[in-house]
mmCIF file with all atom_site columns, N, CA and C in Angstrom:
data_model
loop_
_atom_site.group_PDB
_atom_site.id
_atom_site.type_symbol
_atom_site.label_atom_id
_atom_site.label_alt_id
_atom_site.label_comp_id
_atom_site.label_asym_id
_atom_site.label_entity_id
_atom_site.label_seq_id
_atom_site.pdbx_PDB_ins_code
_atom_site.Cartn_x
_atom_site.Cartn_y
_atom_site.Cartn_z
_atom_site.occupancy
_atom_site.B_iso_or_equiv
_atom_site.pdbx_formal_charge
_atom_site.auth_seq_id
_atom_site.auth_comp_id
_atom_site.auth_asym_id
_atom_site.auth_atom_id
_atom_site.pdbx_PDB_model_num
ATOM 1   N N  . MET Q 1 1  ? 0.844   -1.176 0.000  1.00 73.00 ? 259 MET Q N  1
ATOM 2   C CA . MET Q 1 1  ? 0.000   0.000  0.000  1.00 73.00 ? 259 MET Q CA 1
ATOM 3   C C  . MET Q 1 1  ? 0.891   1.241  0.000  1.00 73.00 ? 259 MET Q C  1
ATOM 4   N N  . PHE Q 1 2  ? 0.542   2.231  -0.763 1.00 77.00 ? 260 PHE Q N  1
ATOM 5   C CA . PHE Q 1 2  ? 1.310   3.472  -0.895 1.00 77.00 ? 260 PHE Q CA 1
ATOM 6   C C  . PHE Q 1 2  ? 2.745   3.207  -1.358 1.00 77.00 ? 260 PHE Q C  1
ATOM 7   N N  . GLY Q 1 3  ? 2.988   2.083  -1.992 1.00 81.00 ? 261 GLY Q N  1
ATOM 8   C CA . GLY Q 1 3  ? 4.315   1.753  -2.478 1.00 81.00 ? 261 GLY Q CA 1
ATOM 9   C C  . GLY Q 1 3  ? 5.281   1.342  -1.372 1.00 81.00 ? 261 GLY Q C  1
ATOM 10  N N  . MET Q 1 4  ? 4.756   0.844  -0.248 1.00 89.00 ? 262 MET Q N  1
ATOM 11  C CA . MET Q 1 4  ? 5.618   0.428  0.861  1.00 89.00 ? 262 MET Q CA 1
ATOM 12  C C  . MET Q 1 4  ? 5.053   -0.837 1.497  1.00 89.00 ? 262 MET Q C  1
ATOM 13  N N  . PRO Q 1 5  ? 5.914   -1.628 2.138  1.00 94.00 ? 263 PRO Q N  1
ATOM 14  C CA . PRO Q 1 5  ? 5.394   -2.735 2.933  1.00 94.00 ? 263 PRO Q CA 1
ATOM 15  C C  . PRO Q 1 5  ? 4.630   -2.154 4.116  1.00 94.00 ? 263 PRO Q C  1
ATOM 16  N N  . CYS Q 1 6  ? 3.495   -2.750 4.456  1.00 95.00 ? 264 CYS Q N  1
ATOM 17  C CA . CYS Q 1 6  ? 2.715   -2.196 5.556  1.00 95.00 ? 264 CYS Q CA 1
ATOM 18  C C  . CYS Q 1 6  ? 2.072   -3.291 6.395  1.00 95.00 ? 264 CYS Q C  1
ATOM 19  N N  . ALA Q 1 7  ? 1.646   -2.898 7.577  1.00 96.00 ? 265 ALA Q N  1
ATOM 20  C CA . ALA Q 1 7  ? 0.910   -3.774 8.485  1.00 96.00 ? 265 ALA Q CA 1
ATOM 21  C C  . ALA Q 1 7  ? -0.544  -3.344 8.451  1.00 96.00 ? 265 ALA Q C  1
ATOM 22  N N  . LYS Q 1 8  ? -1.439  -4.343 8.462  1.00 94.00 ? 266 LYS Q N  1
ATOM 23  C CA . LYS Q 1 8  ? -2.874  -4.068 8.416  1.00 94.00 ? 266 LYS Q CA 1
ATOM 24  C C  . LYS Q 1 8  ? -3.586  -4.773 9.566  1.00 94.00 ? 266 LYS Q C  1
ATOM 25  N N  . ALA Q 1 9  ? -4.722  -4.221 9.930  1.00 93.00 ? 267 ALA Q N  1
ATOM 26  C CA . ALA Q 1 9  ? -5.625  -4.846 10.889 1.00 93.00 ? 267 ALA Q CA 1
ATOM 27  C C  . ALA Q 1 9  ? -7.028  -4.639 10.358 1.00 93.00 ? 267 ALA Q C  1
ATOM 28  N N  . GLY Q 1 10 ? -7.770  -5.702 10.253 1.00 89.00 ? 268 GLY Q N  1
ATOM 29  C CA . GLY Q 1 10 ? -9.126  -5.589 9.721  1.00 89.00 ? 268 GLY Q CA 1
ATOM 30  C C  . GLY Q 1 10 ? -9.144  -5.050 8.304  1.00 89.00 ? 268 GLY Q C  1
ATOM 31  N N  . GLY Q 1 11 ? -8.086  -5.340 7.535  1.00 90.00 ? 269 GLY Q N  1
ATOM 32  C CA . GLY Q 1 11 ? -8.013  -4.869 6.154  1.00 90.00 ? 269 GLY Q CA 1
ATOM 33  C C  . GLY Q 1 11 ? -7.585  -3.429 5.987  1.00 90.00 ? 269 GLY Q C  1
ATOM 34  N N  . LYS Q 1 12 ? -7.263  -2.746 7.093  1.00 92.00 ? 270 LYS Q N  1
ATOM 35  C CA . LYS Q 1 12 ? -6.857  -1.339 7.027  1.00 92.00 ? 270 LYS Q CA 1
ATOM 36  C C  . LYS Q 1 12 ? -5.395  -1.185 7.440  1.00 92.00 ? 270 LYS Q C  1
ATOM 37  N N  . ALA Q 1 13 ? -4.625  -0.459 6.635  1.00 94.00 ? 271 ALA Q N  1
ATOM 38  C CA . ALA Q 1 13 ? -3.223  -0.205 6.955  1.00 94.00 ? 271 ALA Q CA 1
ATOM 39  C C  . ALA Q 1 13 ? -3.130  0.769  8.123  1.00 94.00 ? 271 ALA Q C  1
ATOM 40  N N  . PHE Q 1 14 ? -2.180  0.501  9.026  1.00 96.00 ? 272 PHE Q N  1
ATOM 41  C CA . PHE Q 1 14 ? -1.970  1.422  10.142 1.00 96.00 ? 272 PHE Q CA 1
ATOM 42  C C  . PHE Q 1 14 ? -0.509  1.833  10.295 1.00 96.00 ? 272 PHE Q C  1
ATOM 43  N N  . MET Q 1 15 ? 0.402   1.100  9.665  1.00 97.00 ? 273 MET Q N  1
ATOM 44  C CA . MET Q 1 15 ? 1.817   1.464  9.710  1.00 97.00 ? 273 MET Q CA 1
ATOM 45  C C  . MET Q 1 15 ? 2.543   0.811  8.549  1.00 97.00 ? 273 MET Q C  1
ATOM 46  N N  . GLY Q 1 16 ? 3.734   1.337  8.251  1.00 97.00 ? 274 GLY Q N  1
ATOM 47  C CA . GLY Q 1 16 ? 4.527   0.762  7.184  1.00 97.00 ? 274 GLY Q CA 1
ATOM 48  C C  . GLY Q 1 16 ? 5.979   1.162  7.303  1.00 97.00 ? 274 GLY Q C  1
ATOM 49  N N  . SER Q 1 17 ? 6.752   0.701  6.339  1.00 96.00 ? 275 SER Q N  1
ATOM 50  C CA . SER Q 1 17 ? 8.176   1.000  6.283  1.00 96.00 ? 275 SER Q CA 1
ATOM 51  C C  . SER Q 1 17 ? 8.459   1.789  5.018  1.00 96.00 ? 275 SER Q C  1
ATOM 52  N N  . PHE Q 1 18 ? 9.155   2.929  5.169  1.00 91.00 ? 276 PHE Q N  1
ATOM 53  C CA . PHE Q 1 18 ? 9.409   3.784  4.016  1.00 91.00 ? 276 PHE Q CA 1
ATOM 54  C C  . PHE Q 1 18 ? 10.722  4.529  4.178  1.00 91.00 ? 276 PHE Q C  1
ATOM 55  N N  . ASP Q 1 19 ? 11.610  4.364  3.232  1.00 89.00 ? 277 ASP Q N  1
ATOM 56  C CA . ASP Q 1 19 ? 12.849  5.146  3.165  1.00 89.00 ? 277 ASP Q CA 1
ATOM 57  C C  . ASP Q 1 19 ? 13.646  5.120  4.473  1.00 89.00 ? 277 ASP Q C  1
ATOM 58  N N  . GLY Q 1 20 ? 13.741  3.960  5.100  1.00 92.00 ? 278 GLY Q N  1
ATOM 59  C CA . GLY Q 1 20 ? 14.519  3.810  6.324  1.00 92.00 ? 278 GLY Q CA 1
ATOM 60  C C  . GLY Q 1 20 ? 13.801  4.213  7.594  1.00 92.00 ? 278 GLY Q C  1
ATOM 61  N N  . GLY Q 1 21 ? 12.598  4.739  7.470  1.00 95.00 ? 279 GLY Q N  1
ATOM 62  C CA . GLY Q 1 21 ? 11.811  5.137  8.637  1.00 95.00 ? 279 GLY Q CA 1
ATOM 63  C C  . GLY Q 1 21 ? 10.553  4.299  8.743  1.00 95.00 ? 279 GLY Q C  1
ATOM 64  N N  . ALA Q 1 22 ? 9.767   4.579  9.734  1.00 97.00 ? 280 ALA Q N  1
ATOM 65  C CA . ALA Q 1 22 ? 8.482   3.919  9.915  1.00 97.00 ? 280 ALA Q CA 1
ATOM 66  C C  . ALA Q 1 22 ? 7.380   4.963  9.738  1.00 97.00 ? 280 ALA Q C  1
ATOM 67  N N  . VAL Q 1 23 ? 6.291   4.543  9.120  1.00 97.00 ? 281 VAL Q N  1
ATOM 68  C CA . VAL Q 1 23 ? 5.169   5.433  8.827  1.00 97.00 ? 281 VAL Q CA 1
ATOM 69  C C  . VAL Q 1 23 ? 3.976   4.962  9.654  1.00 97.00 ? 281 VAL Q C  1
ATOM 70  N N  . PHE Q 1 24 ? 3.311   5.896  10.310 1.00 98.00 ? 282 PHE Q N  1
ATOM 71  C CA . PHE Q 1 24 ? 2.184   5.568  11.183 1.00 98.00 ? 282 PHE Q CA 1
ATOM 72  C C  . PHE Q 1 24 ? 0.987   6.460  10.861 1.00 98.00 ? 282 PHE Q C  1
ATOM 73  N N  . LYS Q 1 25 ? -0.213  5.901  10.945 1.00 97.00 ? 283 LYS Q N  1
ATOM 74  C CA . LYS Q 1 25 ? -1.445  6.669  10.796 1.00 97.00 ? 283 LYS Q CA 1
ATOM 75  C C  . LYS Q 1 25 ? -1.884  7.062  12.208 1.00 97.00 ? 283 LYS Q C  1
ATOM 76  N N  . LEU Q 1 26 ? -1.811  8.365  12.512 1.00 97.00 ? 284 LEU Q N  1
ATOM 77  C CA . LEU Q 1 26 ? -2.008  8.816  13.886 1.00 97.00 ? 284 LEU Q CA 1
ATOM 78  C C  . LEU Q 1 26 ? -3.056  9.921  14.012 1.00 97.00 ? 284 LEU Q C  1
ATOM 79  N N  . ASP Q 1 27 ? -3.712  9.938  15.158 1.00 95.00 ? 285 ASP Q N  1
ATOM 80  C CA . ASP Q 1 27 ? -4.615  11.018 15.549 1.00 95.00 ? 285 ASP Q CA 1
ATOM 81  C C  . ASP Q 1 27 ? -3.873  11.935 16.519 1.00 95.00 ? 285 ASP Q C  1
ATOM 82  N N  . GLU Q 1 28 ? -4.463  13.093 16.764 1.00 96.00 ? 286 GLU Q N  1
ATOM 83  C CA . GLU Q 1 28 ? -3.930  14.003 17.781 1.00 96.00 ? 286 GLU Q CA 1
ATOM 84  C C  . GLU Q 1 28 ? -4.189  13.412 19.155 1.00 96.00 ? 286 GLU Q C  1
ATOM 85  N N  . PRO Q 1 29 ? -3.371  13.650 20.154 1.00 96.00 ? 287 PRO Q N  1
ATOM 86  C CA . PRO Q 1 29 ? -2.164  14.467 20.148 1.00 96.00 ? 287 PRO Q CA 1
ATOM 87  C C  . PRO Q 1 29 ? -0.905  13.693 19.713 1.00 96.00 ? 287 PRO Q C  1
ATOM 88  N N  . THR Q 1 30 ? -1.061  12.389 19.487 1.00 97.00 ? 288 THR Q N  1
ATOM 89  C CA . THR Q 1 30 ? 0.098   11.570 19.136 1.00 97.00 ? 288 THR Q CA 1
ATOM 90  C C  . THR Q 1 30 ? 0.736   12.024 17.831 1.00 97.00 ? 288 THR Q C  1
ATOM 91  N N  . ARG Q 1 31 ? -0.081  12.475 16.875 1.00 97.00 ? 289 ARG Q N  1
ATOM 92  C CA . ARG Q 1 31 ? 0.451   12.960 15.595 1.00 97.00 ? 289 ARG Q CA 1
ATOM 93  C C  . ARG Q 1 31 ? 1.403   14.136 15.821 1.00 97.00 ? 289 ARG Q C  1
ATOM 94  N N  . SER Q 1 32 ? 1.018   15.087 16.645 1.00 97.00 ? 290 SER Q N  1
ATOM 95  C CA . SER Q 1 32 ? 1.875   16.243 16.933 1.00 97.00 ? 290 SER Q CA 1
ATOM 96  C C  . SER Q 1 32 ? 3.151   15.825 17.658 1.00 97.00 ? 290 SER Q C  1
ATOM 97  N N  . GLN Q 1 33 ? 3.049   14.833 18.543 1.00 97.00 ? 291 GLN Q N  1
ATOM 98  C CA . GLN Q 1 33 ? 4.231   14.329 19.239 1.00 97.00 ? 291 GLN Q CA 1
ATOM 99  C C  . GLN Q 1 33 ? 5.214   13.738 18.233 1.00 97.00 ? 291 GLN Q C  1
ATOM 100 N N  . ALA Q 1 34 ? 4.699   12.955 17.297 1.00 98.00 ? 292 ALA Q N  1
ATOM 101 C CA . ALA Q 1 34 ? 5.553   12.341 16.278 1.00 98.00 ? 292 ALA Q CA 1
ATOM 102 C C  . ALA Q 1 34 ? 6.180   13.408 15.384 1.00 98.00 ? 292 ALA Q C  1
ATOM 103 N N  . LEU Q 1 35 ? 5.380   14.372 14.963 1.00 97.00 ? 293 LEU Q N  1
ATOM 104 C CA . LEU Q 1 35 ? 5.900   15.437 14.091 1.00 97.00 ? 293 LEU Q CA 1
ATOM 105 C C  . LEU Q 1 35 ? 6.929   16.313 14.808 1.00 97.00 ? 293 LEU Q C  1
ATOM 106 N N  . GLY Q 1 36 ? 6.864   16.353 16.119 1.00 97.00 ? 294 GLY Q N  1
ATOM 107 C CA . GLY Q 1 36 ? 7.812   17.150 16.896 1.00 97.00 ? 294 GLY Q CA 1
ATOM 108 C C  . GLY Q 1 36 ? 9.195   16.538 16.991 1.00 97.00 ? 294 GLY Q C  1
ATOM 109 N N  . LEU Q 1 37 ? 9.338   15.290 16.586 1.00 98.00 ? 295 LEU Q N  1
ATOM 110 C CA . LEU Q 1 37 ? 10.635  14.625 16.632 1.00 98.00 ? 295 LEU Q CA 1
ATOM 111 C C  . LEU Q 1 37 ? 11.477  15.043 15.428 1.00 98.00 ? 295 LEU Q C  1
ATOM 112 N N  . ALA Q 1 38 ? 12.742  15.323 15.665 1.00 97.00 ? 296 ALA Q N  1
ATOM 113 C CA . ALA Q 1 38 ? 13.659  15.729 14.589 1.00 97.00 ? 296 ALA Q CA 1
ATOM 114 C C  . ALA Q 1 38 ? 13.663  14.682 13.479 1.00 97.00 ? 296 ALA Q C  1
ATOM 115 N N  . GLY Q 1 39 ? 13.495  15.136 12.245 1.00 95.00 ? 297 GLY Q N  1
ATOM 116 C CA . GLY Q 1 39 ? 13.519  14.252 11.087 1.00 95.00 ? 297 GLY Q CA 1
ATOM 117 C C  . GLY Q 1 39 ? 12.175  13.660 10.721 1.00 95.00 ? 297 GLY Q C  1
ATOM 118 N N  . SER Q 1 40 ? 11.160  13.881 11.537 1.00 96.00 ? 298 SER Q N  1
ATOM 119 C CA . SER Q 1 40 ? 9.817   13.374 11.231 1.00 96.00 ? 298 SER Q CA 1
ATOM 120 C C  . SER Q 1 40 ? 9.114   14.336 10.285 1.00 96.00 ? 298 SER Q C  1
ATOM 121 N N  . GLU Q 1 41 ? 8.229   13.775 9.460  1.00 96.00 ? 299 GLU Q N  1
ATOM 122 C CA . GLU Q 1 41 ? 7.514   14.608 8.494  1.00 96.00 ? 299 GLU Q CA 1
ATOM 123 C C  . GLU Q 1 41 ? 6.235   13.919 8.057  1.00 96.00 ? 299 GLU Q C  1
ATOM 124 N N  . LEU Q 1 42 ? 5.361   14.687 7.423  1.00 96.00 ? 300 LEU Q N  1
ATOM 125 C CA . LEU Q 1 42 ? 4.161   14.103 6.843  1.00 96.00 ? 300 LEU Q CA 1
ATOM 126 C C  . LEU Q 1 42 ? 4.567   13.161 5.712  1.00 96.00 ? 300 LEU Q C  1
ATOM 127 N N  . PHE Q 1 43 ? 3.890   12.041 5.614  1.00 95.00 ? 301 PHE Q N  1
ATOM 128 C CA . PHE Q 1 43 ? 4.159   11.065 4.564  1.00 95.00 ? 301 PHE Q CA 1
ATOM 129 C C  . PHE Q 1 43 ? 3.626   11.596 3.242  1.00 95.00 ? 301 PHE Q C  1
ATOM 130 N N  . ASP Q 1 44 ? 4.479   11.597 2.231  1.00 93.00 ? 302 ASP Q N  1
ATOM 131 C CA . ASP Q 1 44 ? 4.127   12.137 0.921  1.00 93.00 ? 302 ASP Q CA 1
ATOM 132 C C  . ASP Q 1 44 ? 4.559   11.146 -0.166 1.00 93.00 ? 302 ASP Q C  1
ATOM 133 N N  . PRO Q 1 45 ? 3.795   10.053 -0.334 1.00 88.00 ? 303 PRO Q N  1
ATOM 134 C CA . PRO Q 1 45 ? 4.219   9.007  -1.264 1.00 88.00 ? 303 PRO Q CA 1
ATOM 135 C C  . PRO Q 1 45 ? 4.226   9.435  -2.727 1.00 88.00 ? 303 PRO Q C  1
ATOM 136 N N  . SER Q 1 46 ? 3.442   10.436 -3.081 1.00 85.00 ? 304 SER Q N  1
ATOM 137 C CA . SER Q 1 46 ? 3.380   10.856 -4.483 1.00 85.00 ? 304 SER Q CA 1
ATOM 138 C C  . SER Q 1 46 ? 4.258   12.069 -4.767 1.00 85.00 ? 304 SER Q C  1
ATOM 139 N N  . GLY Q 1 47 ? 4.864   12.647 -3.751 1.00 86.00 ? 305 GLY Q N  1
ATOM 140 C CA . GLY Q 1 47 ? 5.757   13.783 -3.938 1.00 86.00 ? 305 GLY Q CA 1
ATOM 141 C C  . GLY Q 1 47 ? 5.036   15.064 -4.323 1.00 86.00 ? 305 GLY Q C  1
ATOM 142 N N  . GLY Q 1 48 ? 4.295   15.632 -3.408 1.00 90.00 ? 306 GLY Q N  1
ATOM 143 C CA . GLY Q 1 48 ? 3.605   16.885 -3.669 1.00 90.00 ? 306 GLY Q CA 1
ATOM 144 C C  . GLY Q 1 48 ? 2.239   16.967 -3.024 1.00 90.00 ? 306 GLY Q C  1
ATOM 145 N N  . ARG Q 1 49 ? 1.827   15.886 -2.392 1.00 91.00 ? 307 ARG Q N  1
ATOM 146 C CA . ARG Q 1 49 ? 0.520   15.879 -1.741 1.00 91.00 ? 307 ARG Q CA 1
ATOM 147 C C  . ARG Q 1 49 ? 0.608   15.091 -0.424 1.00 91.00 ? 307 ARG Q C  1
ATOM 148 N N  . PRO Q 1 50 ? 1.164   15.713 0.619  1.00 93.00 ? 308 PRO Q N  1
ATOM 149 C CA . PRO Q 1 50 ? 1.341   15.008 1.891  1.00 93.00 ? 308 PRO Q CA 1
ATOM 150 C C  . PRO Q 1 50 ? 0.020   14.554 2.497  1.00 93.00 ? 308 PRO Q C  1
ATOM 151 N N  . MET Q 1 51 ? 0.071   13.438 3.165  1.00 92.00 ? 309 MET Q N  1
ATOM 152 C CA . MET Q 1 51 ? -1.106  12.878 3.836  1.00 92.00 ? 309 MET Q CA 1
ATOM 153 C C  . MET Q 1 51 ? -1.096  13.360 5.286  1.00 92.00 ? 309 MET Q C  1
ATOM 154 N N  . ARG Q 1 52 ? -2.134  14.039 5.709  1.00 91.00 ? 310 ARG Q N  1
ATOM 155 C CA . ARG Q 1 52 ? -2.115  14.694 7.020  1.00 91.00 ? 310 ARG Q CA 1
ATOM 156 C C  . ARG Q 1 52 ? -2.136  13.741 8.212  1.00 91.00 ? 310 ARG Q C  1
ATOM 157 N N  . GLU Q 1 53 ? -2.670  12.532 8.053  1.00 94.00 ? 311 GLU Q N  1
ATOM 158 C CA . GLU Q 1 53 ? -2.726  11.600 9.174  1.00 94.00 ? 311 GLU Q CA 1
ATOM 159 C C  . GLU Q 1 53 ? -1.517  10.672 9.250  1.00 94.00 ? 311 GLU Q C  1
ATOM 160 N N  . TRP Q 1 54 ? -0.748  10.579 8.187  1.00 96.00 ? 312 TRP Q N  1
ATOM 161 C CA . TRP Q 1 54 ? 0.373   9.653  8.112  1.00 96.00 ? 312 TRP Q CA 1
ATOM 162 C C  . TRP Q 1 54 ? 1.688   10.387 8.336  1.00 96.00 ? 312 TRP Q C  1
ATOM 163 N N  . ILE Q 1 55 ? 2.471   9.892  9.311  1.00 97.00 ? 313 ILE Q N  1
ATOM 164 C CA . ILE Q 1 55 ? 3.715   10.537 9.697  1.00 97.00 ? 313 ILE Q CA 1
ATOM 165 C C  . ILE Q 1 55 ? 4.877   9.569  9.526  1.00 97.00 ? 313 ILE Q C  1
ATOM 166 N N  . VAL Q 1 56 ? 5.952   10.037 8.899  1.00 97.00 ? 314 VAL Q N  1
ATOM 167 C CA . VAL Q 1 56 ? 7.187   9.259  8.796  1.00 97.00 ? 314 VAL Q CA 1
ATOM 168 C C  . VAL Q 1 56 ? 8.056   9.619  9.994  1.00 97.00 ? 314 VAL Q C  1
ATOM 169 N N  . VAL Q 1 57 ? 8.425   8.620  10.779 1.00 98.00 ? 315 VAL Q N  1
ATOM 170 C CA . VAL Q 1 57 ? 9.301   8.813  11.927 1.00 98.00 ? 315 VAL Q CA 1
ATOM 171 C C  . VAL Q 1 57 ? 10.635  8.147  11.603 1.00 98.00 ? 315 VAL Q C  1
ATOM 172 N N  . SER Q 1 58 ? 11.694  8.918  11.647 1.00 96.00 ? 316 SER Q N  1
ATOM 173 C CA . SER Q 1 58 ? 13.010  8.418  11.240 1.00 96.00 ? 316 SER Q CA 1
ATOM 174 C C  . SER Q 1 58 ? 13.515  7.330  12.187 1.00 96.00 ? 316 SER Q C  1
ATOM 175 N N  . ALA Q 1 59 ? 14.485  6.570  11.695 1.00 97.00 ? 317 ALA Q N  1
ATOM 176 C CA . ALA Q 1 59 ? 15.096  5.501  12.486 1.00 97.00 ? 317 ALA Q CA 1
ATOM 177 C C  . ALA Q 1 59 ? 15.814  6.037  13.718 1.00 97.00 ? 317 ALA Q C  1
ATOM 178 N N  . ASP Q 1 60 ? 16.131  7.322  13.724 1.00 97.00 ? 318 ASP Q N  1
ATOM 179 C CA . ASP Q 1 60 ? 16.752  7.924  14.907 1.00 97.00 ? 318 ASP Q CA 1
ATOM 180 C C  . ASP Q 1 60 ? 15.854  7.804  16.128 1.00 97.00 ? 318 ASP Q C  1
ATOM 181 N N  . HIS Q 1 61 ? 14.561  7.606  15.894 1.00 98.00 ? 319 HIS Q N  1
ATOM 182 C CA . HIS Q 1 61 ? 13.592  7.538  16.991 1.00 98.00 ? 319 HIS Q CA 1
ATOM 183 C C  . HIS Q 1 61 ? 12.907  6.176  17.058 1.00 98.00 ? 319 HIS Q C  1
ATOM 184 N N  . GLN Q 1 62 ? 13.625  5.133  16.644 1.00 97.00 ? 320 GLN Q N  1
ATOM 185 C CA . GLN Q 1 62 ? 13.014  3.815  16.624 1.00 97.00 ? 320 GLN Q CA 1
ATOM 186 C C  . GLN Q 1 62 ? 12.608  3.325  18.014 1.00 97.00 ? 320 GLN Q C  1
ATOM 187 N N  . ASP Q 1 63 ? 13.173  3.910  19.054 1.00 98.00 ? 321 ASP Q N  1
ATOM 188 C CA . ASP Q 1 63 ? 12.756  3.555  20.409 1.00 98.00 ? 321 ASP Q CA 1
ATOM 189 C C  . ASP Q 1 63 ? 11.315  3.984  20.687 1.00 98.00 ? 321 ASP Q C  1
ATOM 190 N N  . ARG Q 1 64 ? 10.746  4.864  19.856 1.00 97.00 ? 322 ARG Q N  1
ATOM 191 C CA . ARG Q 1 64 ? 9.364   5.340  20.014 1.00 97.00 ? 322 ARG Q CA 1
ATOM 192 C C  . ARG Q 1 64 ? 8.393   4.618  19.075 1.00 97.00 ? 322 ARG Q C  1
ATOM 193 N N  . TRP Q 1 65 ? 8.925   3.828  18.141 1.00 98.00 ? 323 TRP Q N  1
ATOM 194 C CA . TRP Q 1 65 ? 8.081   3.198  17.135 1.00 98.00 ? 323 TRP Q CA 1
ATOM 195 C C  . TRP Q 1 65 ? 6.987   2.317  17.747 1.00 98.00 ? 323 TRP Q C  1
ATOM 196 N N  . ALA Q 1 66 ? 7.298   1.555  18.775 1.00 98.00 ? 324 ALA Q N  1
ATOM 197 C CA . ALA Q 1 66 ? 6.291   0.672  19.376 1.00 98.00 ? 324 ALA Q CA 1
ATOM 198 C C  . ALA Q 1 66 ? 5.113   1.478  19.923 1.00 98.00 ? 324 ALA Q C  1
ATOM 199 N N  . THR Q 1 67 ? 5.406   2.610  20.542 1.00 97.00 ? 325 THR Q N  1
ATOM 200 C CA . THR Q 1 67 ? 4.346   3.472  21.072 1.00 97.00 ? 325 THR Q CA 1
ATOM 201 C C  . THR Q 1 67 ? 3.462   3.999  19.946 1.00 97.00 ? 325 THR Q C  1
ATOM 202 N N  . PHE Q 1 68 ? 4.095   4.450  18.863 1.00 98.00 ? 326 PHE Q N  1
ATOM 203 C CA . PHE Q 1 68 ? 3.325   4.960  17.728 1.00 98.00 ? 326 PHE Q CA 1
ATOM 204 C C  . PHE Q 1 68 ? 2.550   3.835  17.033 1.00 98.00 ? 326 PHE Q C  1
ATOM 205 N N  . ALA Q 1 69 ? 3.144   2.652  16.968 1.00 98.00 ? 327 ALA Q N  1
ATOM 206 C CA . ALA Q 1 69 ? 2.450   1.518  16.349 1.00 98.00 ? 327 ALA Q CA 1
ATOM 207 C C  . ALA Q 1 69 ? 1.192   1.155  17.138 1.00 98.00 ? 327 ALA Q C  1
ATOM 208 N N  . GLU Q 1 70 ? 1.278   1.157  18.458 1.00 96.00 ? 328 GLU Q N  1
ATOM 209 C CA . GLU Q 1 70 ? 0.098   0.869  19.290 1.00 96.00 ? 328 GLU Q CA 1
ATOM 210 C C  . GLU Q 1 70 ? -0.997  1.917  19.067 1.00 96.00 ? 328 GLU Q C  1
ATOM 211 N N  . ALA Q 1 71 ? -0.603  3.174  19.001 1.00 97.00 ? 329 ALA Q N  1
ATOM 212 C CA . ALA Q 1 71 ? -1.575  4.250  18.774 1.00 97.00 ? 329 ALA Q CA 1
ATOM 213 C C  . ALA Q 1 71 ? -2.214  4.107  17.395 1.00 97.00 ? 329 ALA Q C  1
ATOM 214 N N  . ALA Q 1 72 ? -1.405  3.785  16.389 1.00 97.00 ? 330 ALA Q N  1
ATOM 215 C CA . ALA Q 1 72 ? -1.923  3.625  15.030 1.00 97.00 ? 330 ALA Q CA 1
ATOM 216 C C  . ALA Q 1 72 ? -2.852  2.430  14.936 1.00 97.00 ? 330 ALA Q C  1
ATOM 217 N N  . LEU Q 1 73 ? -2.501  1.334  15.588 1.00 96.00 ? 331 LEU Q N  1
ATOM 218 C CA . LEU Q 1 73 ? -3.369  0.155  15.598 1.00 96.00 ? 331 LEU Q CA 1
ATOM 219 C C  . LEU Q 1 73 ? -4.702  0.494  16.268 1.00 96.00 ? 331 LEU Q C  1
ATOM 220 N N  . GLY Q 1 74 ? -4.657  1.255  17.335 1.00 93.00 ? 332 GLY Q N  1
ATOM 221 C CA . GLY Q 1 74 ? -5.881  1.670  18.021 1.00 93.00 ? 332 GLY Q CA 1
ATOM 222 C C  . GLY Q 1 74 ? -6.771  2.526  17.148 1.00 93.00 ? 332 GLY Q C  1
ATOM 223 N N  . LYS Q 1 75 ? -6.173  3.249  16.221 1.00 90.00 ? 333 LYS Q N  1
ATOM 224 C CA . LYS Q 1 75 ? -6.950  4.095  15.302 1.00 90.00 ? 333 LYS Q CA 1
ATOM 225 C C  . LYS Q 1 75 ? -7.780  3.251  14.334 1.00 90.00 ? 333 LYS Q C  1
ATOM 226 N N  . VAL Q 1 76 ? -7.214  2.163  13.857 1.00 88.00 ? 334 VAL Q N  1
ATOM 227 C CA . VAL Q 1 76 ? -7.955  1.339  12.890 1.00 88.00 ? 334 VAL Q CA 1
ATOM 228 C C  . VAL Q 1 76 ? -8.772  0.238  13.562 1.00 88.00 ? 334 VAL Q C  1
ATOM 229 N N  . ARG Q 1 77 ? -8.448  -0.068 14.803 1.00 82.00 ? 335 ARG Q N  1
ATOM 230 C CA . ARG Q 1 77 ? -9.192  -1.079 15.547 1.00 82.00 ? 335 ARG Q CA 1
ATOM 231 C C  . ARG Q 1 77 ? -9.586  -0.505 16.903 1.00 82.00 ? 335 ARG Q C  1
ATOM 232 N N  . PRO Q 1 78 ? -10.570 0.397  16.909 1.00 66.00 ? 336 PRO Q N  1
ATOM 233 C CA . PRO Q 1 78 ? -10.961 1.037  18.180 1.00 66.00 ? 336 PRO Q CA 1
ATOM 234 C C  . PRO Q 1 78 ? -11.503 0.020  19.181 1.00 66.00 ? 336 PRO Q C  1
ATOM 235 N N  . SER Q 1 79 ? -11.291 0.324  20.445 1.00 60.00 ? 337 SER Q N  1
ATOM 236 C CA . SER Q 1 79 ? -11.748 -0.586 21.500 1.00 60.00 ? 337 SER Q CA 1
ATOM 237 C C  . SER Q 1 79 ? -13.189 -0.354 21.864 1.00 60.00 ? 337 SER Q C  1
#
């Protein structure tokens, strides 16, 4: 999906791997936390139209990936 390997739950993508970083579909306030990390940015798979809910988090912050993955999974599979 989006030209990257991704993880899905219930048929919906919630995270993936892109350009050495991890991409997560996030809601606020977690999205702002992710964007606040150095090197993080909105995911722009087509080059000119960034996706507002999808954030690329660089490998420099891989210690935070599990937290973002849990939040992203919760977005597609609400409790």
